[in-house]
Coordinates of C-alpha atoms and ligand atoms in Angstrom, one line a residue:
M1225 CA 0.0 -28.5 -38.6
T1226 CA 1.2 -31.5 -40.3
A1227 CA 3.0 -29.2 -43.8
A1228 CA 6.2 -29.7 -42.0
S1229 CA 9.2 -27.9 -43.1
G1230 CA 8.2 -27.0 -46.1
T1231 CA 10.7 -27.7 -48.7
A1232 CA 9.1 -27.2 -51.9
Q1233 CA 11.9 -26.5 -54.5
D1234 CA 11.0 -25.4 -58.1
G1235 CA 15.0 -23.8 -58.7
R1236 CA 13.9 -20.5 -58.6
S1237 CA 13.9 -20.2 -54.4
G1238 CA 16.7 -18.8 -52.4
A1239 CA 18.1 -20.9 -49.4
A1240 CA 17.8 -24.6 -50.8
G1241 CA 15.2 -26.4 -49.1
E1242 CA 13.1 -22.8 -47.9
T1243 CA 9.6 -22.4 -49.4
R1244 CA 9.1 -18.4 -49.7
S1245 CA 5.7 -18.4 -49.3
G1246 CA 3.7 -15.5 -48.5
T1247 CA 7.2 -13.4 -48.1
A1248 CA 9.3 -13.4 -51.5
G1249 CA 12.7 -13.0 -50.6
D1250 CA 12.6 -12.3 -46.7
A1251 CA 14.9 -12.6 -44.2
R1252 CA 12.9 -14.7 -42.1
S1253 CA 13.5 -18.2 -41.2
G1254 CA 11.8 -21.2 -43.1
T1255 CA 9.7 -21.8 -40.0
E1256 CA 8.9 -18.5 -39.4
R1257 CA 7.5 -18.0 -42.7
E1258 CA 5.8 -22.0 -42.3
A1259 CA 3.9 -20.3 -39.5
Q1260 CA 1.9 -17.6 -41.3
A1261 CA 1.4 -19.3 -44.4
P1262 CA 1.2 -23.1 -44.0
T1263 CA 2.4 -25.2 -47.3
W1264 CA 2.5 -28.4 -48.8
P1265 CA 4.9 -31.1 -48.1
Q1266 CA 8.0 -31.8 -49.7
E1267 CA 6.5 -35.1 -50.9
F1268 CA 2.8 -33.6 -51.9
A1269 CA 4.3 -30.9 -53.5
E1270 CA 6.9 -33.4 -55.4
R1271 CA 3.5 -35.3 -56.5
Y1272 CA 1.7 -32.5 -57.7
R1273 CA 4.6 -30.8 -60.0
A1274 CA 5.5 -34.3 -60.6
A1275 CA 1.8 -35.0 -62.4
G1276 CA 2.0 -31.6 -63.8
W1277 CA -0.7 -30.0 -61.8
W1278 CA 1.6 -27.4 -61.3
R1279 CA 2.9 -25.9 -64.3
G1280 CA 5.5 -24.0 -62.5
E1281 CA 3.9 -20.4 -64.1
T1282 CA 3.1 -17.1 -62.1
F1283 CA 0.3 -14.6 -63.0
G1284 CA 2.9 -12.6 -64.0
G1285 CA 4.5 -14.7 -66.2
V1286 CA 1.1 -16.1 -67.9
L1287 CA 0.0 -12.3 -68.7
R1288 CA 3.4 -11.2 -70.7
E1289 CA 3.0 -14.9 -72.5
R1290 CA 0.1 -14.3 -73.9
A1291 CA 0.7 -10.2 -74.8
A1292 CA 3.3 -12.1 -76.3
A1293 CA 1.5 -14.8 -77.9
H1294 CA -1.7 -12.0 -79.0
P1295 CA -1.2 -8.2 -77.9
D1296 CA -4.1 -6.7 -79.9
R1297 CA -6.5 -9.5 -78.4
I1298 CA -9.4 -7.9 -76.4
A1299 CA -8.6 -9.1 -72.8
V1300 CA -10.8 -7.0 -70.7
V1301 CA -13.7 -5.1 -71.7
D1302 CA -15.4 -2.5 -69.2
P1303 CA -18.7 -1.3 -70.7
A1304 CA -19.7 1.4 -68.1
T1305 CA -17.1 3.5 -69.0
D1306 CA -16.6 1.6 -72.8
R1307 CA -13.3 0.4 -72.3
R1308 CA -11.8 -2.5 -74.2
W1309 CA -7.6 -3.4 -73.4
T1310 CA -5.6 -5.7 -75.4
Y1311 CA -3.6 -8.3 -73.7
G1312 CA -0.5 -6.0 -74.7
E1313 CA -2.0 -3.0 -73.0
L1314 CA -3.1 -5.0 -69.8
D1315 CA 0.9 -6.0 -69.5
A1316 CA 1.8 -2.6 -70.1
R1317 CA -0.5 -0.8 -68.0
A1318 CA 0.4 -3.8 -65.2
D1319 CA 4.6 -2.9 -65.6
R1320 CA 4.2 0.7 -65.5
L1321 CA 2.1 0.4 -62.6
A1322 CA 4.1 -2.0 -60.8
A1323 CA 7.2 0.4 -62.1
G1324 CA 5.2 2.7 -59.7
M1325 CA 4.1 0.4 -56.5
V1326 CA 8.0 -0.1 -56.7
A1327 CA 8.5 3.5 -56.6
R1328 CA 6.2 3.8 -53.8
G1329 CA 7.7 1.6 -51.6
I1330 CA 5.9 -1.9 -52.5
T1331 CA 7.8 -4.8 -52.3
A1332 CA 7.5 -8.7 -52.5
G1333 CA 5.2 -10.1 -50.0
D1334 CA 3.6 -6.6 -48.9
R1335 CA 0.0 -7.3 -47.9
V1336 CA -2.3 -4.7 -50.4
V1337 CA -5.7 -4.4 -49.8
V1338 CA -8.3 -4.2 -53.0
Q1339 CA -11.1 -3.6 -52.6
L1340 CA -12.3 -2.6 -56.4
P1341 CA -15.9 -3.0 -57.7
N1342 CA -16.6 -4.6 -61.5
I1343 CA -14.2 -2.5 -63.3
A1344 CA -10.8 -3.0 -65.7
E1345 CA -8.3 -1.3 -63.1
F1346 CA -9.1 -4.3 -61.1
F1347 CA -6.9 -6.5 -63.2
E1348 CA -4.8 -3.9 -63.6
V1349 CA -4.3 -3.2 -60.2
V1350 CA -4.0 -6.9 -59.1
F1351 CA -1.5 -7.8 -61.8
A1352 CA 0.8 -5.1 -60.9
L1353 CA 0.8 -6.9 -57.6
F1354 CA 1.4 -9.7 -59.1
R1355 CA 4.4 -8.8 -60.6
I1356 CA 6.0 -7.4 -57.8
G1357 CA 5.0 -10.6 -55.6
A1358 CA 2.7 -8.4 -53.2
L1359 CA 0.0 -9.4 -52.3
P1360 CA -3.8 -8.5 -52.8
V1361 CA -6.5 -9.0 -49.8
F1362 CA -9.3 -9.3 -52.3
A1363 CA -12.3 -7.4 -49.8
L1364 CA -15.6 -7.3 -50.7
P1365 CA -17.3 -3.7 -52.6
A1366 CA -19.9 -4.4 -49.6
H1367 CA -17.3 -4.4 -47.0
R1368 CA -17.2 -1.3 -44.2
E1369 CA -15.1 0.3 -42.1
T1370 CA -14.9 -3.0 -39.3
E1371 CA -14.0 -5.4 -42.1
I1372 CA -11.5 -2.7 -43.7
T1373 CA -9.8 -1.5 -40.8
Y1374 CA -9.5 -5.5 -39.9
F1375 CA -8.5 -7.0 -43.2
C1376 CA -5.8 -3.5 -43.0
R1377 CA -4.5 -4.0 -39.3
F1378 CA -4.4 -7.6 -39.4
T1379 CA -2.6 -8.2 -42.5
E1380 CA -0.2 -5.0 -41.4
A1381 CA -1.1 -3.5 -45.2
A1382 CA 1.3 -1.6 -47.2
A1383 CA -1.5 -0.1 -49.4
Y1384 CA -5.3 0.1 -50.0
V1385 CA -6.7 0.8 -53.3
I1386 CA -10.4 1.7 -53.5
A1387 CA -13.1 3.5 -56.1
A1388 CA -14.1 6.8 -55.0
E1389 CA -17.5 5.8 -55.2
H1390 CA -19.6 2.6 -56.3
G1391 CA -23.6 1.9 -56.2
G1392 CA -23.7 5.3 -54.4
Y1393 CA -21.9 4.5 -51.5
D1394 CA -18.2 6.9 -51.2
Y1395 CA -15.1 4.5 -50.8
R1396 CA -12.9 8.2 -49.8
T1397 CA -15.1 9.0 -47.2
L1398 CA -14.4 5.0 -45.6
A1399 CA -10.7 4.9 -46.8
A1400 CA -10.5 8.3 -44.5
K1401 CA -12.1 6.1 -41.6
V1402 CA -9.8 3.5 -42.0
R1403 CA -7.0 5.5 -42.1
A1404 CA -7.1 7.3 -39.3
E1405 CA -7.1 4.1 -37.6
V1406 CA -4.8 2.1 -38.8
P1407 CA -1.9 4.9 -39.0
A1408 CA 0.7 1.9 -40.6
L1409 CA -1.3 2.4 -43.7
R1410 CA 1.1 4.0 -46.1
H1411 CA -1.6 4.0 -49.4
V1412 CA -4.6 5.2 -49.9
W1413 CA -5.1 4.9 -54.1
V1414 CA -8.3 5.6 -56.1
A1415 CA -8.5 3.8 -59.3
Q1416 CA -11.2 5.2 -60.7
G1417 CA -13.2 8.8 -60.0
E1418 CA -12.3 12.0 -58.4
P1419 CA -9.0 10.7 -55.5
G1420 CA -10.2 13.8 -53.2
E1421 CA -7.3 13.9 -50.7
F1422 CA -5.8 10.3 -51.5
E1423 CA -3.9 9.4 -54.7
A1424 CA -5.2 8.7 -58.2
L1425 CA -3.9 5.5 -59.5
A1426 CA -3.5 6.9 -62.7
D1427 CA -0.3 9.0 -61.0
V1428 CA 1.2 6.5 -59.5
P1429 CA 2.5 4.6 -62.7
T1430 CA 6.4 6.1 -63.2
E1431 CA 5.6 6.3 -66.5
A1432 CA 2.9 6.9 -69.1
V1433 CA 1.0 3.6 -70.5
D1434 CA 2.2 3.2 -73.7
P1435 CA 1.0 -0.1 -75.5
A1436 CA 3.2 -0.9 -78.0
A1437 CA 5.8 -0.6 -76.3
P1438 CA 6.1 -2.9 -73.2
V1439 CA 8.5 -2.5 -70.5
D1440 CA 9.9 -5.3 -67.9
P1441 CA 10.0 -4.1 -64.4
A1442 CA 12.4 -7.7 -63.8
E1443 CA 14.5 -5.9 -65.9
R1444 CA 14.4 -2.1 -65.4
L1445 CA 13.6 -2.5 -61.2
D1446 CA 16.0 -5.6 -60.7
L1447 CA 13.2 -7.5 -59.7
A1448 CA 13.6 -11.3 -58.9
G1449 CA 9.6 -12.0 -59.5
P1450 CA 7.3 -14.1 -57.3
A1451 CA 8.4 -17.6 -57.6
P1452 CA 5.7 -19.8 -58.6
H1453 CA 5.2 -21.6 -55.6
D1454 CA 5.0 -17.9 -53.6
L1455 CA 2.1 -16.9 -52.2
A1456 CA 0.0 -14.6 -54.7
F1457 CA -2.8 -13.6 -53.0
L1458 CA -5.2 -13.6 -49.9
Q1459 CA -8.7 -15.0 -50.4
L1460 CA -10.7 -14.1 -47.4
S1461 CA -12.9 -16.9 -45.8
G1462 CA -16.8 -17.1 -45.5
G1463 CA -16.1 -18.2 -41.7
S1464 CA -17.6 -19.1 -38.6
T1465 CA -15.4 -17.5 -36.0
G1466 CA -15.6 -13.7 -34.6
V1467 CA -13.1 -12.3 -37.2
P1468 CA -12.7 -13.8 -41.1
K1469 CA -9.0 -15.8 -41.9
L1470 CA -7.6 -15.3 -45.0
I1471 CA -6.5 -17.8 -47.4
P1472 CA -3.0 -17.6 -48.6
R1473 CA -3.1 -19.0 -52.2
T1474 CA -0.1 -19.8 -54.5
H1475 CA 0.7 -18.9 -58.2
D1476 CA 1.1 -22.7 -58.8
D1477 CA -2.3 -24.1 -56.6
Y1478 CA -4.1 -21.1 -57.7
I1479 CA -3.1 -21.3 -61.3
Y1480 CA -3.9 -24.8 -61.2
S1481 CA -7.5 -24.6 -60.5
L1482 CA -7.9 -22.5 -63.9
W1483 CA -6.6 -24.4 -66.0
G1484 CA -8.7 -27.5 -64.2
S1485 CA -11.8 -24.9 -64.6
N1486 CA -10.9 -24.3 -68.2
E1487 CA -11.0 -27.6 -69.6
L1488 CA -14.2 -28.5 -67.4
C1489 CA -16.3 -25.4 -68.7
G1490 CA -15.2 -25.6 -72.1
V1491 CA -13.1 -22.2 -72.0
D1492 CA -10.5 -21.7 -74.5
E1493 CA -10.0 -18.7 -76.8
N1494 CA -12.8 -18.3 -78.5
S1495 CA -14.6 -18.0 -74.9
V1496 CA -16.2 -14.5 -73.6
Y1497 CA -17.0 -14.8 -70.1
L1498 CA -19.4 -12.2 -68.6
C1499 CA -18.1 -11.7 -64.5
A1500 CA -21.7 -10.0 -63.5
L1501 CA -20.6 -11.6 -59.5
P1502 CA -17.9 -9.0 -57.3
A1503 CA -15.0 -9.9 -59.5
A1504 CA -12.7 -10.4 -56.0
H1505 CA -15.0 -13.1 -54.6
N1506 CA -13.1 -16.5 -55.7
F1507 CA -16.1 -17.4 -57.6
P1508 CA -16.1 -15.5 -60.5
L1509 CA -12.2 -15.0 -60.0
S1510 CA -11.5 -18.9 -60.9
S1511 CA -14.2 -20.8 -61.5
P1512 CA -13.0 -20.7 -64.1
G1513 CA -13.7 -16.9 -63.3
T1514 CA -12.1 -14.2 -64.9
L1515 CA -8.8 -15.3 -64.3
G1516 CA -9.5 -18.6 -66.1
A1517 CA -10.7 -16.9 -68.9
L1518 CA -7.2 -14.7 -69.3
Y1519 CA -5.4 -17.5 -68.9
A1520 CA -6.9 -19.3 -72.0
G1521 CA -6.7 -16.1 -73.6
A1522 CA -10.0 -15.5 -73.9
R1523 CA -12.2 -12.2 -73.7
V1524 CA -13.4 -10.8 -70.4
V1525 CA -16.3 -8.2 -69.7
L1526 CA -17.1 -7.1 -66.7
C1527 CA -20.6 -6.5 -65.7
P1528 CA -21.5 -3.7 -63.4
Q1529 CA -23.8 -5.1 -62.0
P1530 CA -25.9 -8.7 -62.3
A1531 CA -29.5 -7.7 -62.8
P1532 CA -30.8 -8.9 -66.2
E1533 CA -31.8 -5.2 -67.1
T1534 CA -27.7 -5.0 -67.0
A1535 CA -26.8 -8.2 -68.2
F1536 CA -28.8 -9.1 -70.8
P1537 CA -27.7 -6.4 -73.6
L1538 CA -23.6 -7.5 -72.4
I1539 CA -24.6 -10.7 -73.4
E1540 CA -25.8 -10.1 -76.8
A1541 CA -23.4 -7.4 -77.5
E1542 CA -20.6 -8.6 -76.7
G1543 CA -21.4 -12.6 -77.6
V1544 CA -20.8 -14.0 -73.9
T1545 CA -20.2 -17.3 -74.2
L1546 CA -20.2 -18.1 -70.0
T1547 CA -21.0 -16.6 -66.8
G1548 CA -20.9 -17.7 -63.0
L1549 CA -24.4 -16.7 -60.9
V1550 CA -25.4 -17.5 -57.1
P1551 CA -28.8 -19.5 -56.8
P1552 CA -30.6 -16.3 -56.3
L1553 CA -29.5 -14.6 -59.0
A1554 CA -30.0 -17.4 -61.4
L1555 CA -33.6 -17.9 -60.3
L1556 CA -33.9 -14.2 -61.4
W1557 CA -32.2 -14.7 -65.0
T1558 CA -34.3 -17.7 -65.8
E1559 CA -37.5 -15.8 -64.9
A1560 CA -36.2 -12.9 -67.3
A1561 CA -35.8 -14.5 -69.9
A1562 CA -38.9 -15.7 -70.2
T1563 CA -39.7 -11.8 -71.3
T1564 CA -36.6 -10.6 -72.5
T1565 CA -36.0 -9.1 -75.7
H1566 CA -32.1 -9.6 -76.1
D1567 CA -30.3 -12.8 -77.8
L1568 CA -28.9 -14.8 -75.2
S1569 CA -28.2 -17.7 -78.2
S1570 CA -24.2 -16.6 -77.5
L1571 CA -24.4 -18.3 -74.2
D1572 CA -23.2 -21.8 -73.8
V1573 CA -22.8 -22.4 -70.2
L1574 CA -24.1 -21.5 -67.1
L1575 CA -22.2 -21.9 -64.3
V1576 CA -24.7 -21.7 -60.9
G1577 CA -22.6 -21.9 -57.4
G1578 CA -22.1 -20.4 -53.7
A1579 CA -24.9 -21.9 -52.3
K1580 CA -27.1 -25.1 -52.9
F1581 CA -28.9 -24.7 -56.1
S1582 CA -32.6 -26.4 -55.6
E1583 CA -33.3 -29.0 -58.4
E1584 CA -35.9 -27.2 -59.2
A1585 CA -35.0 -24.0 -60.0
A1586 CA -31.7 -26.3 -61.7
R1587 CA -34.5 -27.6 -63.8
R1588 CA -35.8 -24.8 -65.5
V1589 CA -32.4 -23.5 -66.9
R1590 CA -32.3 -25.0 -69.3
P1591 CA -35.5 -24.8 -71.7
A1592 CA -35.2 -20.8 -70.1
L1593 CA -31.8 -19.7 -71.4
G1594 CA -31.0 -22.2 -73.8
C1595 CA -28.0 -22.9 -72.5
T1596 CA -25.8 -26.3 -69.9
L1597 CA -26.1 -25.8 -66.6
Q1598 CA -23.0 -26.1 -64.5
Q1599 CA -23.6 -26.9 -61.0
V1600 CA -20.2 -25.8 -58.8
F1601 CA -19.5 -26.5 -55.3
G1602 CA -16.6 -25.0 -54.6
M1603 CA -14.7 -22.9 -51.4
A1604 CA -12.0 -20.2 -51.4
E1605 CA -9.7 -22.8 -49.4
G1606 CA -9.7 -24.3 -52.5
L1607 CA -11.5 -27.5 -53.3
V1608 CA -14.1 -27.2 -56.5
N1609 CA -16.3 -29.5 -57.8
Y1610 CA -18.1 -29.1 -60.9
T1611 CA -21.0 -31.2 -62.7
R1612 CA -19.4 -31.8 -66.1
L1613 CA -20.9 -30.8 -69.7
D1614 CA -21.3 -34.2 -70.7
D1615 CA -22.9 -35.4 -67.0
P1616 CA -27.0 -36.6 -68.0
E1617 CA -29.6 -34.2 -67.4
E1618 CA -30.1 -36.1 -63.9
T1619 CA -26.6 -35.9 -62.8
I1620 CA -26.7 -31.9 -63.4
V1621 CA -29.3 -31.1 -61.8
S1622 CA -29.4 -33.2 -58.4
T1623 CA -25.9 -33.0 -57.7
Q1624 CA -22.9 -30.6 -57.0
G1625 CA -20.5 -31.8 -59.0
R1626 CA -17.3 -33.3 -58.5
P1627 CA -13.7 -32.2 -57.9
I1628 CA -11.5 -30.8 -60.9
S1629 CA -8.4 -33.0 -59.9
P1630 CA -8.0 -36.7 -59.5
D1631 CA -5.7 -36.0 -56.8
D1632 CA -8.6 -34.3 -55.4
E1633 CA -9.1 -36.5 -51.8
I1634 CA -13.1 -36.5 -50.6
R1635 CA -13.6 -38.0 -47.2
V1636 CA -16.5 -38.0 -46.1
V1637 CA -17.0 -39.2 -42.5
D1638 CA -18.8 -39.4 -39.0
D1639 CA -18.5 -36.1 -36.3
E1640 CA -15.2 -39.1 -35.0
D1641 CA -13.5 -38.9 -38.1
N1642 CA -14.7 -42.2 -39.5
D1643 CA -15.2 -43.2 -42.9
L1644 CA -18.3 -43.4 -44.0
P1645 CA -19.3 -45.8 -46.9
V1646 CA -20.4 -44.4 -49.9
G1647 CA -23.9 -42.8 -50.0
A1648 CA -23.5 -42.5 -46.2
T1649 CA -23.9 -38.5 -45.4
G1650 CA -21.5 -37.0 -43.0
H1651 CA -18.7 -34.3 -42.7
L1652 CA -16.7 -33.2 -46.4
L1653 CA -12.6 -33.5 -45.4
T1654 CA -10.9 -32.7 -48.5
R1655 CA -6.6 -32.5 -49.3
G1656 CA -5.2 -31.9 -52.5
P1657 CA -3.2 -29.9 -55.2
Y1658 CA -5.2 -26.7 -54.5
T1659 CA -6.3 -26.5 -51.2
I1660 CA -4.4 -24.4 -48.9
R1661 CA -2.9 -26.1 -46.2
G1662 CA -3.7 -23.7 -43.1
Y1663 CA -4.9 -20.2 -42.8
W1664 CA -2.7 -17.2 -42.7
N1665 CA -1.2 -16.3 -39.3
A1666 CA -3.5 -18.2 -37.9
P1667 CA -2.3 -21.5 -36.1
E1668 CA -4.4 -22.4 -33.5
H1669 CA -7.7 -21.8 -35.9
N1670 CA -5.6 -24.6 -38.3
A1671 CA -5.3 -27.1 -35.5
R1672 CA -9.1 -26.8 -34.9
S1673 CA -10.0 -26.6 -39.2
F1674 CA -7.3 -29.2 -40.6
T1675 CA -7.0 -32.8 -39.5
A1676 CA -3.4 -33.7 -38.5
D1677 CA -2.7 -34.9 -41.7
G1678 CA -3.7 -31.6 -43.4
F1679 CA -7.6 -32.7 -44.8
Y1680 CA -9.2 -29.5 -44.7
R1681 CA -12.5 -29.5 -42.5
T1682 CA -15.1 -27.8 -45.0
G1683 CA -17.8 -27.4 -42.5
D1684 CA -20.2 -29.1 -45.4
I1685 CA -22.1 -31.7 -44.8
V1686 CA -22.0 -34.1 -48.1
R1687 CA -23.0 -37.6 -49.1
L1688 CA -21.1 -38.9 -52.5
T1689 CA -23.1 -40.4 -55.3
P1690 CA -21.9 -44.2 -56.6
T1691 CA -20.5 -42.3 -59.6
G1692 CA -18.7 -39.5 -57.3
H1693 CA -20.9 -36.6 -57.7
L1694 CA -21.1 -35.1 -54.2
V1695 CA -24.3 -33.7 -53.1
V1696 CA -24.7 -30.6 -50.6
E1697 CA -26.6 -32.0 -47.9
G1698 CA -26.1 -29.4 -45.3
R1699 CA -23.9 -27.4 -43.0
A1700 CA -21.8 -28.0 -39.8
K1701 CA -20.0 -24.9 -39.4
D1702 CA -21.9 -22.1 -37.5
Q1703 CA -22.2 -20.1 -40.9
I1704 CA -25.4 -18.8 -42.5
N1705 CA -25.3 -18.5 -46.4
R1706 CA -27.2 -16.4 -47.9
G1707 CA -27.5 -16.5 -51.2
G1708 CA -24.0 -17.6 -51.6
E1709 CA -23.0 -14.8 -49.2
K1710 CA -21.6 -16.0 -46.1
I1711 CA -21.8 -14.7 -42.3
A1712 CA -20.3 -16.2 -39.8
A1713 CA -22.9 -16.0 -36.6
E1714 CA -20.1 -15.7 -34.4
E1715 CA -19.3 -12.2 -36.2
I1716 CA -22.8 -11.2 -35.7
E1717 CA -23.7 -12.5 -32.2
N1718 CA -20.4 -10.1 -31.2
H1719 CA -22.1 -7.1 -32.5
L1720 CA -25.1 -7.6 -31.1
L1721 CA -23.5 -8.3 -27.8
A1722 CA -22.1 -4.5 -27.9
H1723 CA -25.5 -2.7 -27.4
P1724 CA -25.9 -1.9 -23.9
A1725 CA -29.3 -3.6 -23.6
V1726 CA -28.4 -7.1 -24.9
H1727 CA -27.7 -9.7 -22.6
D1728 CA -27.3 -12.3 -24.9
A1729 CA -27.6 -12.9 -28.6
N1730 CA -27.6 -15.8 -31.0
V1731 CA -27.8 -16.1 -35.0
V1732 CA -29.2 -18.4 -36.8
G1733 CA -30.1 -19.0 -40.7
E1734 CA -34.1 -19.4 -41.7
P1735 CA -35.2 -20.5 -44.8
D1736 CA -36.2 -18.1 -47.6
P1737 CA -38.0 -18.5 -50.3
Y1738 CA -35.2 -16.3 -52.9
L1739 CA -32.1 -16.3 -50.5
G1740 CA -32.2 -19.9 -49.6
E1741 CA -31.9 -18.2 -46.1
R1742 CA -31.9 -15.5 -44.3
T1743 CA -30.5 -14.5 -41.1
C1744 CA -32.3 -14.2 -37.5
A1745 CA -31.0 -12.4 -34.3
Y1746 CA -32.9 -14.1 -31.3
V1747 CA -31.7 -11.4 -28.6
I1748 CA -32.3 -11.6 -24.6
L1749 CA -32.6 -8.0 -23.1
K1750 CA -30.6 -7.2 -19.7
A1751 CA -33.1 -7.3 -17.2
G1752 CA -34.8 -3.9 -16.6
A1753 CA -33.5 -2.1 -19.9
E1754 CA -36.1 -0.4 -21.9
P1755 CA -37.5 -2.7 -24.7
L1756 CA -36.4 -2.2 -27.8
R1757 CA -37.4 -2.8 -31.7
P1758 CA -36.1 -5.4 -34.0
V1759 CA -35.2 -1.6 -36.3
A1760 CA -33.2 -0.5 -33.7
V1761 CA -31.4 -3.5 -33.1
K1762 CA -30.6 -3.8 -36.7
R1763 CA -29.6 0.0 -36.9
F1764 CA -27.0 -0.4 -34.0
V1765 CA -25.3 -3.3 -36.3
R1766 CA -25.5 -1.4 -39.3
E1767 CA -24.0 1.7 -37.6
R1768 CA -21.2 -0.4 -36.2
G1769 CA -19.5 -0.4 -39.9
L1770 CA -20.6 -3.9 -41.2
A1771 CA -21.6 -5.0 -44.8
A1772 CA -25.4 -4.7 -45.3
Y1773 CA -25.4 -8.5 -46.3
K1774 CA -24.9 -8.7 -42.3
V1775 CA -27.2 -7.1 -41.0
P1776 CA -29.7 -9.5 -40.1
D1777 CA -32.8 -9.9 -42.1
R1778 CA -35.1 -10.1 -38.5
V1779 CA -35.0 -9.6 -34.8
E1780 CA -37.0 -11.6 -32.6
F1781 CA -36.7 -11.2 -28.7
V1782 CA -36.9 -14.2 -26.6
A1783 CA -37.3 -14.9 -22.9
A1784 CA -34.3 -17.5 -22.6
F1785 CA -32.4 -20.2 -25.4
P1786 CA -33.7 -23.3 -25.5
R1787 CA -30.8 -25.5 -24.3
T1788 CA -29.2 -29.3 -24.7
G1789 CA -29.7 -32.0 -22.4
V1790 CA -26.6 -30.9 -21.2
G1791 CA -27.7 -27.0 -21.0
K1792 CA -25.7 -25.9 -24.2
I1793 CA -28.1 -23.5 -26.5
S1794 CA -29.5 -25.6 -28.6
K1795 CA -28.9 -23.2 -32.2
K1796 CA -30.5 -26.3 -33.8
D1797 CA -34.1 -25.6 -31.8
L1798 CA -33.8 -22.1 -32.9
R1799 CA -33.1 -23.3 -37.1
T1800 CA -36.5 -25.0 -36.4
H1801 CA -38.1 -22.4 -34.5
A1802 CA -36.7 -19.6 -37.1
G1803 CA -39.0 -18.9 -39.9
T1804 CA -42.2 -19.9 -37.9
R1805 CA -42.9 -16.5 -37.0
P1806 CA -43.2 -13.2 -39.4
D1807 CA -40.8 -10.2 -38.8
T1808 CA -41.6 -7.2 -37.2
P1809 CA -40.5 -3.6 -37.5
Ligands
OOB2152 C1 -17.9 -20.3 -53.0 O1 -17.1 -19.4 -52.2 P1 -16.8 -19.8 -50.6 O2 -15.7 -19.4 -49.8 O3 -17.4 -18.2 -50.5 O4 -18.1 -20.8 -49.9 C2 -17.7 -21.4 -49.7 C3 -18.8 -22.8 -49.5 C4 -18.9 -23.7 -49.4 O5 -18.2 -24.6 -48.2 C5 -20.3 -24.4 -49.1 O6 -20.3 -24.3 -47.7 C6 -20.9 -23.3 -50.0 O7 -20.3 -22.2 -49.6 N1 -21.2 -23.9 -51.1 C7 -22.0 -24.5 -51.4 C8 -22.3 -24.3 -53.0 N2 -20.7 -23.9 -53.1 C9 -20.2 -23.1 -52.2 N3 -23.3 -25.1 -51.0 C10 -24.0 -25.8 -51.6 N4 -24.2 -26.2 -52.9 C11 -23.3 -25.3 -53.5 N5 -23.1 -25.4 -55.2 O8 -18.5 -20.3 -52.5 C12 -17.2 -20.7 -54.2 C13 -15.9 -21.1 -54.6 C14 -15.8 -21.4 -55.1 C15 -16.9 -21.9 -56.7 C16 -18.0 -21.5 -56.3 C17 -18.3 -21.4 -55.1

């Protein structure tokens, strides 16, 4: 990794010449920390600070400032429970929860797996952790035993935060399994609903919440709090390998992506952001998302689920001005808008991203919803591109935008990393002030995913237009993008190979009119094995404790896989074949 002996300083770090990335205040050497979370070389850190991109703020500090400036303004609306928290209240809640977590042994640098639906406590928890300098690990509500156990084990998590139930699923049962498998997990906190055998989050704070009397844990508990260049949290990578990788983001870099997004999406203190996608995902979190809205002093409205029947009444009632959707939902919303009785006229901007939005679908947004479409092509690793609100309609519907920052470096290269001329299609590499220099604790993987000089290999195939806009043409990574939900083929192949009757398996994406892509598993059974039905294979994968979206949509049994000239399995040929056969039970 190139991220040399990190020496970024902002005057708050402990030993001069060392970053504290990942582990505020820990006693390990800079080299050890660097191996855990590679960071920007000093010359880049200095450049990004000098340019004003890194403002030297932390999430805890930002919330404190907003609460001081306008304590009574509404920060978070949770319609499912009819709660409206002001900035003052959110700030006080975060303080008290931080104090309680510290009293239970959570310290700076600890990892805490947060798996919450779109409820107000999501913000109370993550801001409490930000204040302590502990790192939320952002799991999705769809994750199950396999994923959560892995996150808890791999990050050596100190705690796991859930809601008792959501979407008909009991997360306490999941937590019991996870705790049995990961004894090092010290706490399971239940943020909403009956805690069962675990502790209710409401019992963690050391004092009752009194919004009128904010406390400062930094003073009371002698917490230094994180420095702006410290890690703030770990995001999940969509990934293309057997296990998901974790993405270390700092306060400085992520906060830049927030205010940079706010400027391009027109977010100010009068904005109302509807969080319709799962709050923990990078898109609704930061593009400009809930955290962008809170940075601006705006209002966040939590949508329990993204169907038009739920979202449209909230848009009307709360005067929502912008929201973000993945393409299948954007399609659904444009269709539903034609017959809705709800007044959607407050909606100024609809952001669509996470997967390619087809030009035909993009053209329908403005006429159907009466708002400006903003395409967003982003990644949890960093780089985010937006079409601009004042781009010509043709650019808005036919490109995936251009980067947030003038310091985002974009390279489009061939298979040998040679730069290609503008207009040519190739691999997208990027480096910049909010794109990570390496995954968390993954040195071998980092050597493959980043160039020697620190460019991230996005795995996306793109072309640049003469105006500097990017058009996503495809993907080189072995991943299926199922309507914005990313599935690493290798991860599912490994699960299929665990079936006693399966000799070999390959998972590819095939076209789907609604999702864009769906997953197809090609399976070769062992010689002499009893015939299997596709449904049995799907059930087998599901019962291994995986998120439902990862269960193959279609399973096809074959005698052999197509091979390339040199004898390797040709996923390209499998993809071509996929979609030509109907599904069978
Ligand atoms: C967002 O983040 P991730 O980390 O779940 O997925 C990133 C990948 C990209 O590398 C690309 O393959 C795909 O998702 N993607 C798109 C896209 N937006 C993301 N592919 C085509 N067109 C688009 N507009 O998905 C994400 C993060 C922040 C903002 C928006 C999306």
